[in-house]
Structure formats: C-alpha cells, structure tokens
XYZ file of N, CA, C and O in Angstrom:
624
model
N 25.327 -48.858 -40.631
C 23.950 -48.908 -40.215
C 23.510 -47.495 -39.834
O 23.699 -47.039 -38.735
N 22.942 -46.790 -40.760
C 22.507 -45.419 -40.541
C 20.995 -45.379 -40.629
O 20.421 -45.601 -41.672
N 20.343 -45.095 -39.510
C 18.880 -45.042 -39.500
C 18.371 -43.618 -39.721
O 17.235 -43.313 -39.427
N 19.201 -42.742 -40.221
C 18.786 -41.375 -40.522
C 19.019 -40.404 -39.376
O 18.816 -39.218 -39.524
N 19.433 -40.910 -38.220
C 19.701 -40.028 -37.080
C 21.181 -39.687 -37.043
O 22.026 -40.504 -37.368
N 21.459 -38.466 -36.588
C 22.846 -38.033 -36.453
C 23.439 -38.627 -35.182
O 22.737 -38.820 -34.186
N 24.747 -38.901 -35.170
C 25.372 -39.327 -33.919
C 25.296 -38.185 -32.904
O 25.220 -37.015 -33.268
N 25.303 -38.531 -31.601
C 25.113 -37.529 -30.559
C 26.146 -36.415 -30.589
O 25.864 -35.298 -30.164
N 27.339 -36.709 -31.104
C 28.334 -35.641 -31.145
C 27.997 -34.608 -32.217
O 28.642 -33.575 -32.303
N 26.938 -34.864 -33.019
C 26.529 -33.915 -34.057
C 25.123 -33.352 -33.817
O 24.638 -32.556 -34.606
N 24.443 -33.772 -32.748
C 23.104 -33.271 -32.433
C 23.252 -32.069 -31.503
O 23.923 -32.149 -30.477
N 22.632 -30.979 -31.870
C 22.749 -29.754 -31.080
C 22.025 -29.903 -29.745
O 20.944 -30.464 -29.673
N 22.651 -29.407 -28.694
C 22.113 -29.504 -27.339
C 21.081 -28.406 -27.091
O 21.227 -27.280 -27.562
N 20.054 -28.751 -26.333
C 19.030 -27.764 -25.960
C 19.398 -27.131 -24.620
O 20.255 -27.632 -23.889
N 18.723 -26.050 -24.290
C 18.928 -25.418 -22.988
C 18.561 -26.376 -21.860
O 19.221 -26.415 -20.824
N 17.500 -27.162 -22.064
C 17.077 -28.118 -21.030
C 18.152 -29.186 -20.816
O 18.401 -29.602 -19.674
N 18.805 -29.626 -21.873
C 19.871 -30.626 -21.733
C 21.088 -30.026 -21.019
O 21.716 -30.689 -20.197
N 21.400 -28.777 -21.323
C 22.488 -28.105 -20.603
C 22.145 -27.982 -19.125
O 22.975 -28.235 -18.253
N 20.904 -27.585 -18.826
C 20.461 -27.435 -17.435
C 20.523 -28.774 -16.703
O 20.958 -28.832 -15.547
N 20.117 -29.852 -17.344
C 20.174 -31.179 -16.714
C 21.627 -31.561 -16.414
O 21.923 -32.133 -15.364
N 22.534 -31.227 -17.324
C 23.954 -31.518 -17.105
C 24.485 -30.697 -15.935
O 25.229 -31.205 -15.096
N 24.083 -29.427 -15.852
C 24.510 -28.578 -14.740
C 24.005 -29.129 -13.403
O 24.734 -29.128 -12.411
N 22.766 -29.626 -13.377
C 22.229 -30.222 -12.151
C 23.006 -31.483 -11.780
O 23.296 -31.721 -10.610
N 23.350 -32.288 -12.787
C 24.112 -33.516 -12.559
C 25.481 -33.164 -11.971
O 25.941 -33.785 -11.002
N 26.143 -32.155 -12.532
C 27.445 -31.732 -12.033
C 27.341 -31.174 -10.613
O 28.192 -31.452 -9.766
N 26.295 -30.408 -10.346
C 26.113 -29.848 -9.008
C 25.910 -30.961 -7.983
O 26.471 -30.906 -6.878
N 25.138 -31.970 -8.350
C 24.922 -33.100 -7.444
C 26.244 -33.808 -7.165
O 26.555 -34.131 -6.012
N 27.023 -34.023 -8.213
C 28.320 -34.694 -8.046
C 29.250 -33.857 -7.168
O 29.988 -34.399 -6.337
N 29.222 -32.547 -7.329
C 30.061 -31.671 -6.519
C 29.648 -31.733 -5.049
O 30.485 -31.872 -4.156
N 28.344 -31.661 -4.790
C 27.842 -31.700 -3.415
C 28.163 -33.044 -2.763
O 28.461 -33.111 -1.574
N 28.135 -34.114 -3.548
C 28.450 -35.441 -3.025
C 29.948 -35.651 -2.826
O 30.373 -36.685 -2.316
N 30.773 -34.698 -3.269
C 32.213 -34.812 -3.109
C 32.898 -35.584 -4.215
O 34.045 -35.995 -4.080
N 32.225 -35.782 -5.317
C 32.811 -36.529 -6.438
C 33.702 -35.648 -7.321
O 34.502 -36.163 -8.087
N 33.517 -34.340 -7.235
C 34.317 -33.390 -8.017
C 34.931 -32.361 -7.077
O 34.274 -31.896 -6.147
N 36.186 -32.006 -7.358
C 36.801 -30.883 -6.638
C 36.202 -29.593 -7.193
O 35.619 -29.577 -8.274
N 36.369 -28.518 -6.475
C 35.773 -27.255 -6.909
C 36.314 -26.819 -8.261
O 35.554 -26.375 -9.120
N 37.621 -26.952 -8.491
C 38.174 -26.526 -9.770
C 37.646 -27.388 -10.918
O 37.358 -26.879 -12.005
N 37.474 -28.701 -10.670
C 36.901 -29.582 -11.693
C 35.451 -29.186 -11.992
O 35.040 -29.129 -13.152
N 34.719 -28.936 -10.919
C 33.317 -28.548 -11.067
C 33.195 -27.261 -11.887
O 32.424 -27.183 -12.837
N 33.964 -26.249 -11.522
C 33.896 -24.972 -12.223
C 34.282 -25.114 -13.694
O 33.661 -24.507 -14.571
N 35.314 -25.921 -13.976
C 35.722 -26.151 -15.358
C 34.601 -26.809 -16.151
O 34.250 -26.371 -17.252
N 34.006 -27.849 -15.568
C 32.945 -28.576 -16.275
C 31.697 -27.715 -16.463
O 31.029 -27.802 -17.491
N 31.366 -26.895 -15.477
C 30.215 -25.998 -15.624
C 30.447 -25.026 -16.775
O 29.575 -24.807 -17.614
N 31.636 -24.459 -16.843
C 31.958 -23.551 -17.949
C 31.860 -24.243 -19.298
O 31.320 -23.683 -20.260
N 32.370 -25.476 -19.370
C 32.287 -26.231 -20.623
C 30.841 -26.571 -20.972
O 30.445 -26.521 -22.141
N 30.042 -26.909 -19.955
C 28.633 -27.245 -20.207
C 27.881 -26.037 -20.751
O 27.070 -26.165 -21.673
N 28.157 -24.872 -20.191
C 27.463 -23.667 -20.647
C 27.826 -23.297 -22.072
O 27.027 -22.688 -22.787
N 29.037 -23.662 -22.488
C 29.477 -23.349 -23.852
C 29.254 -24.501 -24.830
O 29.548 -24.358 -26.018
N 28.750 -25.638 -24.358
C 28.570 -26.808 -25.222
C 27.525 -26.548 -26.293
O 26.497 -25.935 -26.035
N 27.826 -27.053 -27.473
C 26.908 -26.907 -28.598
C 26.212 -28.230 -28.890
O 25.037 -28.249 -29.241
N 26.911 -29.331 -28.707
C 26.367 -30.639 -29.068
C 26.115 -31.496 -27.828
O 26.795 -31.367 -26.801
N 25.147 -32.415 -27.950
C 24.794 -33.320 -26.861
C 26.002 -34.154 -26.453
O 26.243 -34.385 -25.268
N 26.782 -34.588 -27.417
C 27.964 -35.386 -27.118
C 28.954 -34.649 -26.235
O 29.603 -35.255 -25.379
N 29.054 -33.326 -26.413
C 29.948 -32.522 -25.574
C 29.475 -32.542 -24.119
O 30.281 -32.543 -23.189
N 28.160 -32.553 -23.920
C 27.607 -32.592 -22.565
C 27.828 -33.954 -21.927
O 28.154 -34.048 -20.742
N 27.667 -35.016 -22.716
C 27.809 -36.371 -22.170
C 29.229 -36.637 -21.693
O 29.431 -37.311 -20.696
N 30.208 -36.087 -22.391
C 31.602 -36.275 -21.994
C 31.851 -35.701 -20.593
O 32.658 -36.233 -19.833
N 31.119 -34.642 -20.239
C 31.330 -33.972 -18.955
C 30.832 -34.796 -17.769
O 31.223 -34.548 -16.631
N 29.958 -35.761 -18.021
C 29.386 -36.555 -16.922
C 29.623 -38.052 -17.084
O 29.098 -38.842 -16.297
N 30.406 -38.451 -18.087
C 30.649 -39.892 -18.334
C 31.289 -40.592 -17.143
O 31.020 -41.769 -16.908
N 32.132 -39.908 -16.380
C 32.832 -40.552 -15.267
C 32.078 -40.423 -13.945
O 32.602 -40.742 -12.884
N 30.815 -39.961 -14.001
C 30.001 -39.805 -12.807
C 28.871 -40.829 -12.814
O 28.427 -41.249 -13.881
N 28.394 -41.230 -11.630
C 27.266 -42.162 -11.601
C 26.050 -41.553 -12.284
O 25.856 -40.330 -12.244
N 25.258 -42.410 -12.884
C 24.053 -41.932 -13.562
C 23.109 -41.309 -12.547
O 22.996 -41.784 -11.419
N 22.457 -40.261 -12.965
C 21.487 -39.614 -12.079
C 20.219 -40.436 -12.046
O 19.744 -40.882 -13.077
N 19.643 -40.621 -10.866
C 18.354 -41.310 -10.830
C 17.293 -40.430 -11.478
O 17.358 -39.207 -11.388
N 16.355 -41.052 -12.135
C 15.277 -40.297 -12.759
C 14.432 -39.653 -11.667
O 14.197 -40.252 -10.624
N 13.985 -38.473 -11.938
C 13.148 -37.789 -10.961
C 11.774 -38.449 -10.939
O 11.168 -38.665 -11.973
N 11.330 -38.730 -9.751
C 10.010 -39.304 -9.583
C 9.080 -38.173 -9.171
O 9.365 -37.460 -8.212
N 7.973 -37.984 -9.902
C 7.080 -36.899 -9.517
C 6.487 -37.153 -8.133
O 6.260 -38.290 -7.742
N 6.283 -36.083 -7.415
C 5.707 -36.195 -6.079
C 4.285 -36.740 -6.178
O 3.541 -36.362 -7.091
N 3.923 -37.622 -5.282
C 2.563 -38.160 -5.350
C 1.552 -37.076 -5.012
O 1.824 -36.173 -4.224
N 0.387 -37.184 -5.631
C -0.667 -36.224 -5.333
C -1.281 -36.584 -3.998
O -1.527 -37.743 -3.704
N -1.510 -35.568 -3.191
C -2.114 -35.794 -1.894
C -3.621 -35.912 -2.056
O -4.216 -35.223 -2.886
N -4.237 -36.772 -1.269
C -5.692 -36.880 -1.368
C -6.330 -35.594 -0.873
O -5.777 -34.901 -0.026
N -7.512 -35.281 -1.396
C -8.174 -34.057 -0.936
C -8.529 -34.171 0.539
O -8.834 -35.243 1.042
N -8.462 -33.040 1.208
C -8.777 -32.999 2.634
C -10.289 -32.896 2.780
O -10.918 -32.030 2.171
N -10.857 -33.797 3.559
C -12.301 -33.760 3.795
C -12.624 -32.554 4.656
O -11.958 -32.298 5.659
N -13.646 -31.827 4.248
C -14.034 -30.645 5.005
C -15.010 -31.058 6.093
O -15.963 -31.787 5.853
N -14.745 -30.598 7.290
C -15.632 -30.857 8.405
C -16.255 -29.541 8.820
O -15.646 -28.485 8.702
N -17.443 -29.614 9.335
C -18.127 -28.379 9.707
C -17.411 -27.671 10.852
O -17.394 -26.462 10.918
N -16.772 -28.421 11.729
C -16.106 -27.799 12.864
C -14.599 -27.729 12.703
O -13.878 -27.600 13.671
N -14.094 -27.851 11.458
C -12.645 -27.875 11.261
C -12.056 -26.481 11.417
O -12.747 -25.480 11.303
N -10.765 -26.453 11.671
C -10.071 -25.181 11.818
C -9.989 -24.469 10.480
O -9.969 -25.086 9.425
N -9.872 -23.151 10.534
C -9.750 -22.354 9.321
C -8.399 -22.590 8.682
O -7.384 -22.712 9.373
N -8.358 -22.709 7.359
C -7.098 -22.851 6.642
C -6.937 -21.669 5.701
O -7.906 -21.229 5.074
N -5.722 -21.179 5.612
C -5.452 -20.072 4.700
C -5.637 -20.541 3.267
O -5.276 -21.668 2.929
N -6.211 -19.720 2.396
C -6.370 -20.129 1.003
C -5.018 -20.225 0.316
O -4.076 -19.530 0.682
N -4.946 -21.081 -0.671
C -3.710 -21.218 -1.438
C -3.512 -19.972 -2.282
O -4.463 -19.413 -2.819
N -2.267 -19.535 -2.380
C -1.976 -18.348 -3.192
C -2.127 -18.680 -4.663
O -1.711 -19.736 -5.121
N -2.722 -17.746 -5.434
C -2.865 -17.963 -6.864
C -1.655 -17.430 -7.631
O -1.581 -17.579 -8.833
N -0.727 -16.789 -6.938
C 0.519 -16.322 -7.543
C 1.670 -16.988 -6.795
O 1.509 -17.415 -5.657
N 2.827 -17.054 -7.424
C 3.961 -17.686 -6.748
C 4.460 -16.784 -5.616
O 4.262 -15.578 -5.625
N 5.101 -17.417 -4.650
C 5.602 -16.688 -3.483
C 6.589 -15.605 -3.907
O 6.557 -14.484 -3.396
N 7.489 -15.914 -4.857
C 8.484 -14.914 -5.264
C 7.822 -13.733 -5.971
O 8.227 -12.588 -5.774
N 6.792 -13.997 -6.789
C 6.081 -12.894 -7.439
C 5.404 -12.013 -6.395
O 5.421 -10.787 -6.495
N 4.822 -12.660 -5.402
C 4.102 -11.915 -4.381
C 5.052 -11.053 -3.562
O 4.778 -9.891 -3.282
N 6.201 -11.605 -3.176
C 7.161 -10.813 -2.399
C 7.756 -9.691 -3.247
O 8.022 -8.606 -2.727
N 7.944 -9.931 -4.550
C 8.422 -8.859 -5.428
C 7.417 -7.709 -5.467
O 7.792 -6.537 -5.423
N 6.131 -8.055 -5.562
C 5.099 -7.011 -5.579
C 5.113 -6.206 -4.284
O 4.989 -4.984 -4.300
N 5.292 -6.898 -3.159
C 5.329 -6.191 -1.881
C 6.588 -5.351 -1.756
O 6.571 -4.295 -1.114
N 7.692 -5.760 -2.360
C 8.899 -4.919 -2.350
C 8.645 -3.627 -3.115
O 9.072 -2.543 -2.693
N 7.962 -3.736 -4.262
C 7.607 -2.535 -5.017
C 6.708 -1.639 -4.172
O 6.877 -0.422 -4.123
N 5.733 -2.250 -3.504
C 4.809 -1.485 -2.659
C 5.588 -0.733 -1.580
O 5.349 0.449 -1.351
N 6.511 -1.434 -0.920
C 7.293 -0.806 0.145
C 8.155 0.329 -0.395
O 8.283 1.389 0.240
N 8.746 0.140 -1.580
C 9.559 1.198 -2.176
C 8.743 2.440 -2.485
O 9.164 3.569 -2.191
N 7.571 2.231 -3.066
C 6.698 3.368 -3.370
C 6.197 4.008 -2.075
O 6.051 5.228 -1.991
N 5.961 3.183 -1.044
C 5.533 3.733 0.254
C 6.596 4.678 0.807
O 6.270 5.747 1.349
N 7.849 4.320 0.663
C 8.936 5.178 1.136
C 8.951 6.484 0.348
O 9.062 7.587 0.920
N 8.807 6.389 -0.980
C 8.820 7.597 -1.819
C 7.646 8.509 -1.462
O 7.817 9.725 -1.253
N 6.442 7.946 -1.389
C 5.265 8.769 -1.087
C 5.343 9.380 0.313
O 4.962 10.534 0.517
N 5.838 8.605 1.267
C 5.972 9.133 2.630
C 7.001 10.257 2.670
O 6.826 11.252 3.387
N 8.069 10.130 1.897
C 9.076 11.194 1.822
C 8.468 12.460 1.240
O 8.688 13.565 1.757
N 7.675 12.313 0.172
C 7.006 13.486 -0.427
C 6.075 14.114 0.608
O 6.048 15.340 0.781
N 5.299 13.287 1.315
C 4.393 13.797 2.352
C 5.177 14.553 3.435
O 4.773 15.634 3.864
N 6.320 13.995 3.864
C 7.116 14.635 4.910
C 7.688 15.972 4.435
O 7.710 16.956 5.190
N 8.151 16.021 3.203
C 8.698 17.277 2.658
C 7.603 18.329 2.575
O 7.807 19.495 2.960
N 6.425 17.948 2.088
C 5.311 18.897 1.993
C 4.923 19.385 3.385
O 4.681 20.587 3.595
N 4.887 18.458 4.358
C 4.555 18.854 5.739
C 5.604 19.813 6.294
O 5.267 20.810 6.947
N 6.880 19.536 6.051
C 7.952 20.402 6.541
C 7.894 21.772 5.890
O 8.103 22.800 6.553
N 7.606 21.812 4.593
C 7.559 23.098 3.890
C 6.356 23.932 4.319
O 6.427 25.160 4.338
N 5.257 23.259 4.667
C 4.067 24.014 5.076
C 4.118 24.392 6.556
O 3.312 25.201 7.016
N 5.017 23.811 7.311
C 5.156 24.133 8.718
C 4.193 23.393 9.624
O 4.175 23.632 10.828
N 3.370 22.538 9.076
C 2.448 21.742 9.888
C 2.247 20.382 9.234
O 2.488 20.211 8.034
N 1.832 19.408 10.022
C 1.589 18.076 9.471
C 0.312 18.093 8.637
O -0.755 18.450 9.140
N 0.444 17.765 7.371
C -0.736 17.645 6.520
C -1.269 16.227 6.675
O -0.547 15.327 7.117
N -2.549 16.013 6.362
C -3.084 14.648 6.466
C -2.222 13.665 5.652
O -1.707 13.996 4.588
N -2.086 12.468 6.199
C -1.225 11.453 5.563
C -1.937 10.874 4.340
O -2.534 9.804 4.373
N -1.847 11.606 3.228
C -2.541 11.208 2.006
C -1.991 9.938 1.363
O -2.728 9.257 0.636
N -0.704 9.529 1.562
C -0.246 8.276 0.951
C -1.036 7.046 1.406
O -1.002 5.999 0.759
N -1.765 7.169 2.511
C -2.549 6.043 3.007
C -3.565 5.562 1.972
O -3.800 4.357 1.844
N -4.148 6.477 1.203
C -5.179 6.089 0.231
C -4.584 5.233 -0.895
O -5.016 4.090 -1.098
N -3.589 5.720 -1.667
C -3.077 4.860 -2.745
C -2.399 3.591 -2.223
O -2.535 2.518 -2.813
N -1.693 3.686 -1.090
C -1.020 2.507 -0.549
C -2.029 1.484 -0.035
O -1.844 0.275 -0.197
N -3.112 1.964 0.585
C -4.152 1.065 1.066
C -4.862 0.339 -0.069
O -5.116 -0.867 0.008
N -5.163 1.059 -1.131
C -5.822 0.439 -2.281
C -4.893 -0.590 -2.917
O -5.304 -1.713 -3.237
N -3.626 -0.227 -3.091
C -2.656 -1.138 -3.697
C -2.491 -2.405 -2.846
O -2.464 -3.517 -3.352
N -2.412 -2.225 -1.521
C -2.273 -3.377 -0.632
C -3.495 -4.290 -0.728
O -3.371 -5.522 -0.750
N -4.682 -3.701 -0.813
C -5.901 -4.505 -0.941
C -5.897 -5.300 -2.243
O -6.284 -6.474 -2.278
N -5.441 -4.674 -3.323
C -5.360 -5.369 -4.612
C -4.346 -6.511 -4.536
O -4.598 -7.609 -5.043
N -3.207 -6.283 -3.908
C -2.203 -7.340 -3.765
C -2.746 -8.521 -2.973
O -2.540 -9.685 -3.340
N -3.428 -8.237 -1.884
C -4.010 -9.317 -1.080
C -5.081 -10.077 -1.862
O -5.127 -11.306 -1.840
N -5.920 -9.346 -2.581
C -6.973 -10.004 -3.360
C -6.382 -10.853 -4.479
O -6.855 -11.961 -4.743
N -5.325 -10.378 -5.128
C -4.724 -11.145 -6.227
C -4.045 -12.407 -5.720
O -3.885 -13.373 -6.453
N -3.631 -12.398 -4.463
C -3.010 -13.588 -3.896
C -4.055 -14.634 -3.517
O -3.771 -15.823 -3.515
N -5.247 -14.188 -3.213
C -6.290 -15.112 -2.757
C -7.125 -15.633 -3.916
O -7.408 -16.821 -3.997
N -7.526 -14.737 -4.823
C -8.401 -15.138 -5.921
C -7.620 -15.278 -7.211
O -6.706 -14.501 -7.467
N -8.000 -16.248 -8.037
C -7.334 -16.396 -9.347
C -7.551 -15.136 -10.184
O -8.508 -14.399 -9.981
N -6.648 -14.937 -11.117
C -6.735 -13.725 -11.938
C -7.887 -13.773 -12.933
O -8.399 -12.768 -13.336
N -8.283 -14.975 -13.370
C -9.391 -15.077 -14.314
C -10.675 -15.364 -13.554
O -10.685 -16.049 -12.558
N -11.751 -14.839 -14.061
C -13.049 -15.177 -13.486
C -13.365 -14.384 -12.239
O -12.688 -13.433 -11.875
N -14.403 -14.812 -11.599
C -14.905 -14.146 -10.408
C -14.304 -14.760 -9.152
O -13.840 -15.891 -9.167
N -14.356 -14.023 -8.040
C -13.907 -14.618 -6.773
C -14.742 -15.851 -6.455
O -15.912 -15.920 -6.842
N -14.153 -16.817 -5.773
C -14.923 -18.011 -5.436
C -16.063 -17.664 -4.495
O -15.967 -16.703 -3.725
N -17.158 -18.425 -4.564
C -18.287 -18.101 -3.683
C -17.897 -18.310 -2.224
O -17.121 -19.178 -1.883
N -18.424 -17.449 -1.371
C -18.078 -17.494 0.044
C -18.909 -18.473 0.739
O -18.916 -19.262 1.467
C-alpha cells in the first residue's frame, strides 16, 4: 500500500524538526528522564540527523510532548482620562535594543578616550565634544524604541 509518500526513515528532516526534537530532549532531561550522558549523546545525534525517522528514534522512549497552546490574547485596556501613565511598547526587541546600547557605550568609551588624550596633550580640558554625537545617537535609539520604523510617529 504505497500512497506515493516516502516512509519517515527516508524523509529528510528540517531544521524546525531538529529544533523540536532538541526541545523534547531538553524537557526530558530537566524532568530527570535522561541522564546527562544520554542527553548529550542524543543531542549530538539529533544535530547530525538527516531523516525524520532518525529524530523519532531519539524520543520514542519518552512521553509525548504536549502540543503548545498559544497564549490567549489579552483584552484591550480601556483608557481612562485619569489613568496612570504607561510606558509605550517597544517597537524593537529587548535584545536588539540592549545590543544597540552596548554599541553606544563602546563608542562612548572610545570617544571619551580620544577627548581625554586631546585634553592631556593640549594641557587643558577641551570642551567635551563627544556629548554631541553621543547625545544625538541616544536620542535616535530612544525614538526608535518608541516609534515604529515605518511611517510617522503616532499622534500625541
């Protein structure tokens, strides 16, 4: 009885299927179902697996994973005239935003070092010129976190 589909041991595995298997193994390890050496062996095999059947063998002796249920959507918050101020939602992810600020801090250190060397060589403190580029960059970072990248800022 061949309906034109290949058996699972001959169907190539996708990255998403490998990732799902890795999550399943991690859950089993955290629950104490696998020893560390078993877990590490299976993770290595999962990463090198080519076929779906190879992935299934790695989790056959583990309980089935429950399907992920999407989080329910929260109802919109009614706006009241006297309500407390709420911070706007960031239009960029938290990790992207912190990465941008790390770059800003690194450049701030470099520019401040250049300013200090110039001040030392001239024998007097020169005006702190890094404030201008760093201030503009910081303002852009804050604005990009508040307003979406496309279109105009929301009306105030």
